[in-house]
């Protein structure tokens, strides 16, 4: 327990001491690891709970057009319940809001084109996320929700606190 507290204090000191902020011309290379939990009742059984887990890996590139506007692209792979696999490729862009020199908010709007179990699908959505400066060149990012449409499931979605992702980016 003491070791975990010391690691947390060390990370807080590193993030607090970082003196970086994204700016025009920065190229961010990295990606996200995501986990989505869909918890609900099983069909036909009122006292059992069904939990569907989806794991995703999304490497991407982001270029800062100005100090606030950015564009990018991602390649995504996810595996869901029943060995459902999804492969996507798509552009993204958005607006960066710095809160201070270490923490900012990435407001990303993106599209995805790909295959869900050999069927073509597309999606679009909005994903708000926080980005933390660890050093001048290293950033950690996280998001806890999304809003959008998916043609594979033919539905609009709002994921709040169900789908979380953690990302790592290096700035060139």
JSON list of C-alpha atoms in Angstrom, two decimals:
[
{"chain": "A", "resi": 1, "resn": "UNK", "atom": "CA", "xyz": [0.00, 0.00, 0.00]},
{"chain": "A", "resi": 2, "resn": "UNK", "atom": "CA", "xyz": [2.83, 2.39, 0.84]},
{"chain": "A", "resi": 3, "resn": "UNK", "atom": "CA", "xyz": [4.43, 1.67, -2.51]},
{"chain": "A", "resi": 4, "resn": "UNK", "atom": "CA", "xyz": [1.21, 2.61, -4.35]},
{"chain": "A", "resi": 5, "resn": "UNK", "atom": "CA", "xyz": [0.95, 5.87, -2.40]},
{"chain": "A", "resi": 6, "resn": "UNK", "atom": "CA", "xyz": [4.58, 6.71, -3.20]},
{"chain": "A", "resi": 7, "resn": "UNK", "atom": "CA", "xyz": [4.00, 5.99, -6.92]},
{"chain": "A", "resi": 8, "resn": "UNK", "atom": "CA", "xyz": [0.90, 8.21, -6.90]},
{"chain": "A", "resi": 9, "resn": "UNK", "atom": "CA", "xyz": [2.81, 11.05, -5.20]},
{"chain": "A", "resi": 10, "resn": "UNK", "atom": "CA", "xyz": [5.69, 10.63, -7.67]},
{"chain": "A", "resi": 11, "resn": "UNK", "atom": "CA", "xyz": [3.32, 10.76, -10.65]},
{"chain": "A", "resi": 12, "resn": "UNK", "atom": "CA", "xyz": [1.60, 13.85, -9.25]},
{"chain": "A", "resi": 13, "resn": "UNK", "atom": "CA", "xyz": [4.97, 15.60, -8.82]},
{"chain": "A", "resi": 14, "resn": "UNK", "atom": "CA", "xyz": [6.00, 14.66, -12.39]},
{"chain": "A", "resi": 15, "resn": "UNK", "atom": "CA", "xyz": [2.74, 15.95, -13.86]},
{"chain": "A", "resi": 16, "resn": "UNK", "atom": "CA", "xyz": [2.86, 19.11, -11.75]},
{"chain": "A", "resi": 17, "resn": "UNK", "atom": "CA", "xyz": [6.47, 19.81, -12.75]},
{"chain": "A", "resi": 18, "resn": "UNK", "atom": "CA", "xyz": [5.82, 19.34, -16.46]},
{"chain": "A", "resi": 19, "resn": "UNK", "atom": "CA", "xyz": [5.88, 22.60, -18.37]},
{"chain": "A", "resi": 20, "resn": "UNK", "atom": "CA", "xyz": [4.45, 21.68, -21.75]},
{"chain": "A", "resi": 21, "resn": "UNK", "atom": "CA", "xyz": [1.50, 22.67, -23.84]},
{"chain": "A", "resi": 22, "resn": "UNK", "atom": "CA", "xyz": [0.45, 21.61, -27.32]},
{"chain": "A", "resi": 23, "resn": "UNK", "atom": "CA", "xyz": [1.12, 24.20, -30.00]},
{"chain": "A", "resi": 24, "resn": "UNK", "atom": "CA", "xyz": [0.90, 24.76, -33.75]},
{"chain": "A", "resi": 25, "resn": "UNK", "atom": "CA", "xyz": [3.01, 22.28, -35.73]},
{"chain": "A", "resi": 26, "resn": "UNK", "atom": "CA", "xyz": [3.15, 19.54, -33.07]},
{"chain": "A", "resi": 27, "resn": "UNK", "atom": "CA", "xyz": [2.75, 15.98, -34.36]},
{"chain": "A", "resi": 28, "resn": "UNK", "atom": "CA", "xyz": [1.37, 13.55, -31.79]},
{"chain": "A", "resi": 29, "resn": "UNK", "atom": "CA", "xyz": [1.98, 9.85, -32.43]},
{"chain": "A", "resi": 30, "resn": "UNK", "atom": "CA", "xyz": [0.51, 7.23, -30.12]},
{"chain": "A", "resi": 31, "resn": "UNK", "atom": "CA", "xyz": [-2.76, 5.54, -29.42]},
{"chain": "A", "resi": 32, "resn": "UNK", "atom": "CA", "xyz": [-5.42, 4.35, -27.00]},
{"chain": "A", "resi": 33, "resn": "UNK", "atom": "CA", "xyz": [-6.34, 1.14, -25.24]},
{"chain": "A", "resi": 34, "resn": "UNK", "atom": "CA", "xyz": [-10.06, 0.94, -24.49]},
{"chain": "A", "resi": 35, "resn": "UNK", "atom": "CA", "xyz": [-12.41, -1.19, -22.45]},
{"chain": "A", "resi": 36, "resn": "UNK", "atom": "CA", "xyz": [-16.21, -1.10, -22.71]},
{"chain": "A", "resi": 37, "resn": "UNK", "atom": "CA", "xyz": [-18.52, -2.88, -20.28]},
{"chain": "A", "resi": 38, "resn": "UNK", "atom": "CA", "xyz": [-22.16, -3.46, -21.17]},
{"chain": "A", "resi": 39, "resn": "UNK", "atom": "CA", "xyz": [-23.97, -4.68, -18.07]},
{"chain": "A", "resi": 40, "resn": "UNK", "atom": "CA", "xyz": [-27.58, -5.84, -18.29]},
{"chain": "A", "resi": 41, "resn": "UNK", "atom": "CA", "xyz": [-29.96, -8.62, -17.42]},
{"chain": "A", "resi": 42, "resn": "UNK", "atom": "CA", "xyz": [-29.76, -11.90, -19.29]},
{"chain": "A", "resi": 43, "resn": "UNK", "atom": "CA", "xyz": [-32.69, -12.69, -21.55]},
{"chain": "A", "resi": 44, "resn": "UNK", "atom": "CA", "xyz": [-35.23, -14.93, -19.85]},
{"chain": "A", "resi": 45, "resn": "UNK", "atom": "CA", "xyz": [-33.57, -14.77, -16.43]},
{"chain": "A", "resi": 46, "resn": "UNK", "atom": "CA", "xyz": [-34.56, -11.96, -14.10]},
{"chain": "A", "resi": 47, "resn": "UNK", "atom": "CA", "xyz": [-32.01, -12.64, -11.34]},
{"chain": "A", "resi": 48, "resn": "UNK", "atom": "CA", "xyz": [-28.87, -13.10, -13.49]},
{"chain": "A", "resi": 49, "resn": "UNK", "atom": "CA", "xyz": [-26.67, -10.37, -14.89]},
{"chain": "A", "resi": 50, "resn": "UNK", "atom": "CA", "xyz": [-25.02, -10.49, -18.32]},
{"chain": "A", "resi": 51, "resn": "UNK", "atom": "CA", "xyz": [-21.72, -8.62, -18.76]},
{"chain": "A", "resi": 52, "resn": "UNK", "atom": "CA", "xyz": [-20.36, -7.99, -22.27]},
{"chain": "A", "resi": 53, "resn": "UNK", "atom": "CA", "xyz": [-16.74, -6.80, -22.45]},
{"chain": "A", "resi": 54, "resn": "UNK", "atom": "CA", "xyz": [-15.22, -5.14, -25.53]},
{"chain": "A", "resi": 55, "resn": "UNK", "atom": "CA", "xyz": [-11.47, -4.49, -25.76]},
{"chain": "A", "resi": 56, "resn": "UNK", "atom": "CA", "xyz": [-10.04, -2.06, -28.32]},
{"chain": "A", "resi": 57, "resn": "UNK", "atom": "CA", "xyz": [-6.63, -0.89, -29.52]},
{"chain": "A", "resi": 58, "resn": "UNK", "atom": "CA", "xyz": [-6.44, 2.32, -31.55]},
{"chain": "A", "resi": 59, "resn": "UNK", "atom": "CA", "xyz": [-3.10, 3.72, -32.76]},
{"chain": "A", "resi": 60, "resn": "UNK", "atom": "CA", "xyz": [-3.27, 7.18, -34.31]},
{"chain": "A", "resi": 61, "resn": "UNK", "atom": "CA", "xyz": [-1.57, 10.37, -35.48]},
{"chain": "A", "resi": 62, "resn": "UNK", "atom": "CA", "xyz": [-2.66, 13.93, -34.68]},
{"chain": "A", "resi": 63, "resn": "UNK", "atom": "CA", "xyz": [-1.32, 17.17, -36.17]},
{"chain": "A", "resi": 64, "resn": "UNK", "atom": "CA", "xyz": [-1.89, 20.56, -34.51]},
{"chain": "A", "resi": 65, "resn": "UNK", "atom": "CA", "xyz": [-3.03, 22.99, -37.25]},
{"chain": "A", "resi": 66, "resn": "UNK", "atom": "CA", "xyz": [-3.09, 25.90, -34.78]},
{"chain": "A", "resi": 67, "resn": "UNK", "atom": "CA", "xyz": [-2.61, 26.10, -31.03]},
{"chain": "A", "resi": 68, "resn": "UNK", "atom": "CA", "xyz": [-6.18, 24.80, -30.64]},
{"chain": "A", "resi": 69, "resn": "UNK", "atom": "CA", "xyz": [-7.40, 23.06, -33.84]},
{"chain": "A", "resi": 70, "resn": "UNK", "atom": "CA", "xyz": [-6.11, 19.63, -34.85]},
{"chain": "A", "resi": 71, "resn": "UNK", "atom": "CA", "xyz": [-6.66, 16.88, -37.44]},
{"chain": "A", "resi": 72, "resn": "UNK", "atom": "CA", "xyz": [-5.63, 13.25, -37.42]},
{"chain": "A", "resi": 73, "resn": "UNK", "atom": "CA", "xyz": [-6.40, 9.68, -38.26]},
{"chain": "A", "resi": 74, "resn": "UNK", "atom": "CA", "xyz": [-6.76, 6.37, -36.46]},
{"chain": "A", "resi": 75, "resn": "UNK", "atom": "CA", "xyz": [-6.64, 2.67, -37.16]},
{"chain": "A", "resi": 76, "resn": "UNK", "atom": "CA", "xyz": [-8.76, 0.65, -34.74]},
{"chain": "A", "resi": 77, "resn": "UNK", "atom": "CA", "xyz": [-9.18, -2.99, -33.79]},
{"chain": "A", "resi": 78, "resn": "UNK", "atom": "CA", "xyz": [-11.70, -4.22, -31.23]},
{"chain": "A", "resi": 79, "resn": "UNK", "atom": "CA", "xyz": [-12.88, -7.60, -30.01]},
{"chain": "A", "resi": 80, "resn": "UNK", "atom": "CA", "xyz": [-16.27, -7.93, -28.37]},
{"chain": "A", "resi": 81, "resn": "UNK", "atom": "CA", "xyz": [-18.70, -10.53, -27.08]},
{"chain": "A", "resi": 82, "resn": "UNK", "atom": "CA", "xyz": [-19.00, -13.75, -29.07]},
{"chain": "A", "resi": 83, "resn": "UNK", "atom": "CA", "xyz": [-15.63, -13.10, -30.77]},
{"chain": "A", "resi": 84, "resn": "UNK", "atom": "CA", "xyz": [-17.10, -10.13, -32.65]},
{"chain": "A", "resi": 85, "resn": "UNK", "atom": "CA", "xyz": [-14.21, -8.31, -34.33]},
{"chain": "A", "resi": 86, "resn": "UNK", "atom": "CA", "xyz": [-14.25, -4.77, -35.68]},
{"chain": "A", "resi": 87, "resn": "UNK", "atom": "CA", "xyz": [-11.58, -3.14, -37.85]},
{"chain": "A", "resi": 88, "resn": "UNK", "atom": "CA", "xyz": [-11.84, 0.60, -38.56]},
{"chain": "A", "resi": 89, "resn": "UNK", "atom": "CA", "xyz": [-9.90, 3.34, -40.29]},
{"chain": "A", "resi": 90, "resn": "UNK", "atom": "CA", "xyz": [-10.94, 6.95, -40.16]},
{"chain": "A", "resi": 91, "resn": "UNK", "atom": "CA", "xyz": [-10.18, 10.65, -39.96]},
{"chain": "A", "resi": 92, "resn": "UNK", "atom": "CA", "xyz": [-10.68, 12.78, -36.88]},
{"chain": "A", "resi": 93, "resn": "UNK", "atom": "CA", "xyz": [-10.33, 16.38, -35.83]},
{"chain": "A", "resi": 94, "resn": "UNK", "atom": "CA", "xyz": [-11.25, 18.69, -33.07]},
{"chain": "A", "resi": 95, "resn": "UNK", "atom": "CA", "xyz": [-10.55, 21.52, -30.71]},
{"chain": "A", "resi": 96, "resn": "UNK", "atom": "CA", "xyz": [-7.98, 21.52, -27.88]},
{"chain": "A", "resi": 97, "resn": "UNK", "atom": "CA", "xyz": [-8.75, 23.55, -24.74]},
{"chain": "A", "resi": 98, "resn": "UNK", "atom": "CA", "xyz": [-5.78, 23.97, -22.37]},
{"chain": "A", "resi": 99, "resn": "UNK", "atom": "CA", "xyz": [-6.78, 24.38, -18.71]},
{"chain": "A", "resi": 100, "resn": "UNK", "atom": "CA", "xyz": [-3.21, 25.05, -17.57]},
{"chain": "A", "resi": 101, "resn": "UNK", "atom": "CA", "xyz": [0.29, 24.00, -18.65]},
{"chain": "A", "resi": 102, "resn": "UNK", "atom": "CA", "xyz": [-0.25, 20.34, -17.70]},
{"chain": "A", "resi": 103, "resn": "UNK", "atom": "CA", "xyz": [-3.93, 19.52, -18.36]},
{"chain": "A", "resi": 104, "resn": "UNK", "atom": "CA", "xyz": [-6.14, 20.14, -21.37]},
{"chain": "A", "resi": 105, "resn": "UNK", "atom": "CA", "xyz": [-9.32, 18.85, -23.01]},
{"chain": "A", "resi": 106, "resn": "UNK", "atom": "CA", "xyz": [-9.42, 17.26, -26.46]},
{"chain": "A", "resi": 107, "resn": "UNK", "atom": "CA", "xyz": [-12.85, 17.60, -28.09]},
{"chain": "A", "resi": 108, "resn": "UNK", "atom": "CA", "xyz": [-12.63, 15.08, -30.93]},
{"chain": "A", "resi": 109, "resn": "UNK", "atom": "CA", "xyz": [-15.11, 14.45, -33.73]},
{"chain": "A", "resi": 110, "resn": "UNK", "atom": "CA", "xyz": [-14.30, 11.42, -35.85]},
{"chain": "A", "resi": 111, "resn": "UNK", "atom": "CA", "xyz": [-15.52, 9.03, -38.48]},
{"chain": "A", "resi": 112, "resn": "UNK", "atom": "CA", "xyz": [-14.73, 5.38, -38.93]},
{"chain": "A", "resi": 113, "resn": "UNK", "atom": "CA", "xyz": [-15.04, 3.07, -41.91]},
{"chain": "A", "resi": 114, "resn": "UNK", "atom": "CA", "xyz": [-14.46, -0.62, -41.53]},
{"chain": "A", "resi": 115, "resn": "UNK", "atom": "CA", "xyz": [-15.69, -4.17, -41.20]},
{"chain": "A", "resi": 116, "resn": "UNK", "atom": "CA", "xyz": [-17.71, -5.84, -38.48]},
{"chain": "A", "resi": 117, "resn": "UNK", "atom": "CA", "xyz": [-17.60, -9.62, -38.95]},
{"chain": "A", "resi": 118, "resn": "UNK", "atom": "CA", "xyz": [-16.99, -9.21, -42.72]},
{"chain": "A", "resi": 119, "resn": "UNK", "atom": "CA", "xyz": [-19.81, -6.64, -43.15]},
{"chain": "A", "resi": 120, "resn": "UNK", "atom": "CA", "xyz": [-19.09, -3.00, -44.07]},
{"chain": "A", "resi": 121, "resn": "UNK", "atom": "CA", "xyz": [-19.92, -0.46, -41.37]},
{"chain": "A", "resi": 122, "resn": "UNK", "atom": "CA", "xyz": [-19.33, 3.20, -40.65]},
{"chain": "A", "resi": 123, "resn": "UNK", "atom": "CA", "xyz": [-19.59, 5.34, -37.57]},
{"chain": "A", "resi": 124, "resn": "UNK", "atom": "CA", "xyz": [-19.22, 8.92, -36.49]},
{"chain": "A", "resi": 125, "resn": "UNK", "atom": "CA", "xyz": [-19.08, 10.42, -33.06]},
{"chain": "A", "resi": 126, "resn": "UNK", "atom": "CA", "xyz": [-17.86, 12.92, -30.52]},
{"chain": "A", "resi": 127, "resn": "UNK", "atom": "CA", "xyz": [-15.38, 11.91, -27.81]},
{"chain": "A", "resi": 128, "resn": "UNK", "atom": "CA", "xyz": [-14.36, 14.37, -25.08]},
{"chain": "A", "resi": 129, "resn": "UNK", "atom": "CA", "xyz": [-11.10, 13.53, -23.35]},
{"chain": "A", "resi": 130, "resn": "UNK", "atom": "CA", "xyz": [-8.47, 14.88, -21.00]},
{"chain": "A", "resi": 131, "resn": "UNK", "atom": "CA", "xyz": [-4.79, 15.03, -21.88]},
{"chain": "A", "resi": 132, "resn": "UNK", "atom": "CA", "xyz": [-2.05, 15.27, -19.24]},
{"chain": "A", "resi": 133, "resn": "UNK", "atom": "CA", "xyz": [1.50, 16.47, -19.88]},
{"chain": "A", "resi": 134, "resn": "UNK", "atom": "CA", "xyz": [4.08, 14.16, -18.29]},
{"chain": "A", "resi": 135, "resn": "UNK", "atom": "CA", "xyz": [7.02, 16.00, -19.93]},
{"chain": "A", "resi": 136, "resn": "UNK", "atom": "CA", "xyz": [7.65, 18.32, -22.89]},
{"chain": "A", "resi": 137, "resn": "UNK", "atom": "CA", "xyz": [7.23, 15.40, -25.29]},
{"chain": "A", "resi": 138, "resn": "UNK", "atom": "CA", "xyz": [5.09, 12.78, -23.48]},
{"chain": "A", "resi": 139, "resn": "UNK", "atom": "CA", "xyz": [1.33, 12.99, -22.89]},
{"chain": "A", "resi": 140, "resn": "UNK", "atom": "CA", "xyz": [-1.23, 10.67, -21.31]},
{"chain": "A", "resi": 141, "resn": "UNK", "atom": "CA", "xyz": [-4.86, 10.86, -22.43]},
{"chain": "A", "resi": 142, "resn": "UNK", "atom": "CA", "xyz": [-8.11, 9.47, -21.15]},
{"chain": "A", "resi": 143, "resn": "UNK", "atom": "CA", "xyz": [-11.79, 9.52, -22.04]},
{"chain": "A", "resi": 144, "resn": "UNK", "atom": "CA", "xyz": [-14.82, 8.16, -20.25]},
{"chain": "A", "resi": 145, "resn": "UNK", "atom": "CA", "xyz": [-17.59, 8.49, -22.78]},
{"chain": "A", "resi": 146, "resn": "UNK", "atom": "CA", "xyz": [-18.73, 9.10, -26.33]},
{"chain": "A", "resi": 147, "resn": "UNK", "atom": "CA", "xyz": [-21.74, 10.13, -28.39]},
{"chain": "A", "resi": 148, "resn": "UNK", "atom": "CA", "xyz": [-22.46, 9.04, -31.96]},
{"chain": "A", "resi": 149, "resn": "UNK", "atom": "CA", "xyz": [-23.93, 6.63, -34.50]},
{"chain": "A", "resi": 150, "resn": "UNK", "atom": "CA", "xyz": [-22.83, 3.14, -35.55]},
{"chain": "A", "resi": 151, "resn": "UNK", "atom": "CA", "xyz": [-24.21, 1.56, -38.74]},
{"chain": "A", "resi": 152, "resn": "UNK", "atom": "CA", "xyz": [-23.10, -1.93, -37.64]},
{"chain": "A", "resi": 153, "resn": "UNK", "atom": "CA", "xyz": [-25.61, -1.92, -34.78]},
{"chain": "A", "resi": 154, "resn": "UNK", "atom": "CA", "xyz": [-27.87, 0.58, -36.61]},
{"chain": "A", "resi": 155, "resn": "UNK", "atom": "CA", "xyz": [-28.13, 2.76, -33.53]},
{"chain": "A", "resi": 156, "resn": "UNK", "atom": "CA", "xyz": [-27.22, 6.04, -31.95]},
{"chain": "A", "resi": 157, "resn": "UNK", "atom": "CA", "xyz": [-25.24, 5.68, -28.75]},
{"chain": "A", "resi": 158, "resn": "UNK", "atom": "CA", "xyz": [-24.35, 7.60, -25.62]},
{"chain": "A", "resi": 159, "resn": "UNK", "atom": "CA", "xyz": [-21.63, 5.91, -23.59]},
{"chain": "A", "resi": 160, "resn": "UNK", "atom": "CA", "xyz": [-21.09, 7.60, -20.26]},
{"chain": "A", "resi": 161, "resn": "UNK", "atom": "CA", "xyz": [-18.71, 5.90, -17.86]},
{"chain": "A", "resi": 162, "resn": "UNK", "atom": "CA", "xyz": [-19.17, 2.57, -19.73]},
{"chain": "A", "resi": 163, "resn": "UNK", "atom": "CA", "xyz": [-16.37, 2.91, -22.22]},
{"chain": "A", "resi": 164, "resn": "UNK", "atom": "CA", "xyz": [-13.04, 4.13, -20.90]},
{"chain": "A", "resi": 165, "resn": "UNK", "atom": "CA", "xyz": [-9.76, 4.51, -22.73]},
{"chain": "A", "resi": 166, "resn": "UNK", "atom": "CA", "xyz": [-6.21, 5.31, -21.73]},
{"chain": "A", "resi": 167, "resn": "UNK", "atom": "CA", "xyz": [-3.73, 6.67, -24.25]},
{"chain": "A", "resi": 168, "resn": "UNK", "atom": "CA", "xyz": [-0.07, 7.52, -24.62]},
{"chain": "A", "resi": 169, "resn": "UNK", "atom": "CA", "xyz": [1.27, 10.11, -27.10]},
{"chain": "A", "resi": 170, "resn": "UNK", "atom": "CA", "xyz": [4.74, 11.31, -28.05]},
{"chain": "A", "resi": 171, "resn": "UNK", "atom": "CA", "xyz": [5.16, 14.77, -29.62]},
{"chain": "A", "resi": 172, "resn": "UNK", "atom": "CA", "xyz": [7.56, 15.28, -32.54]}
]
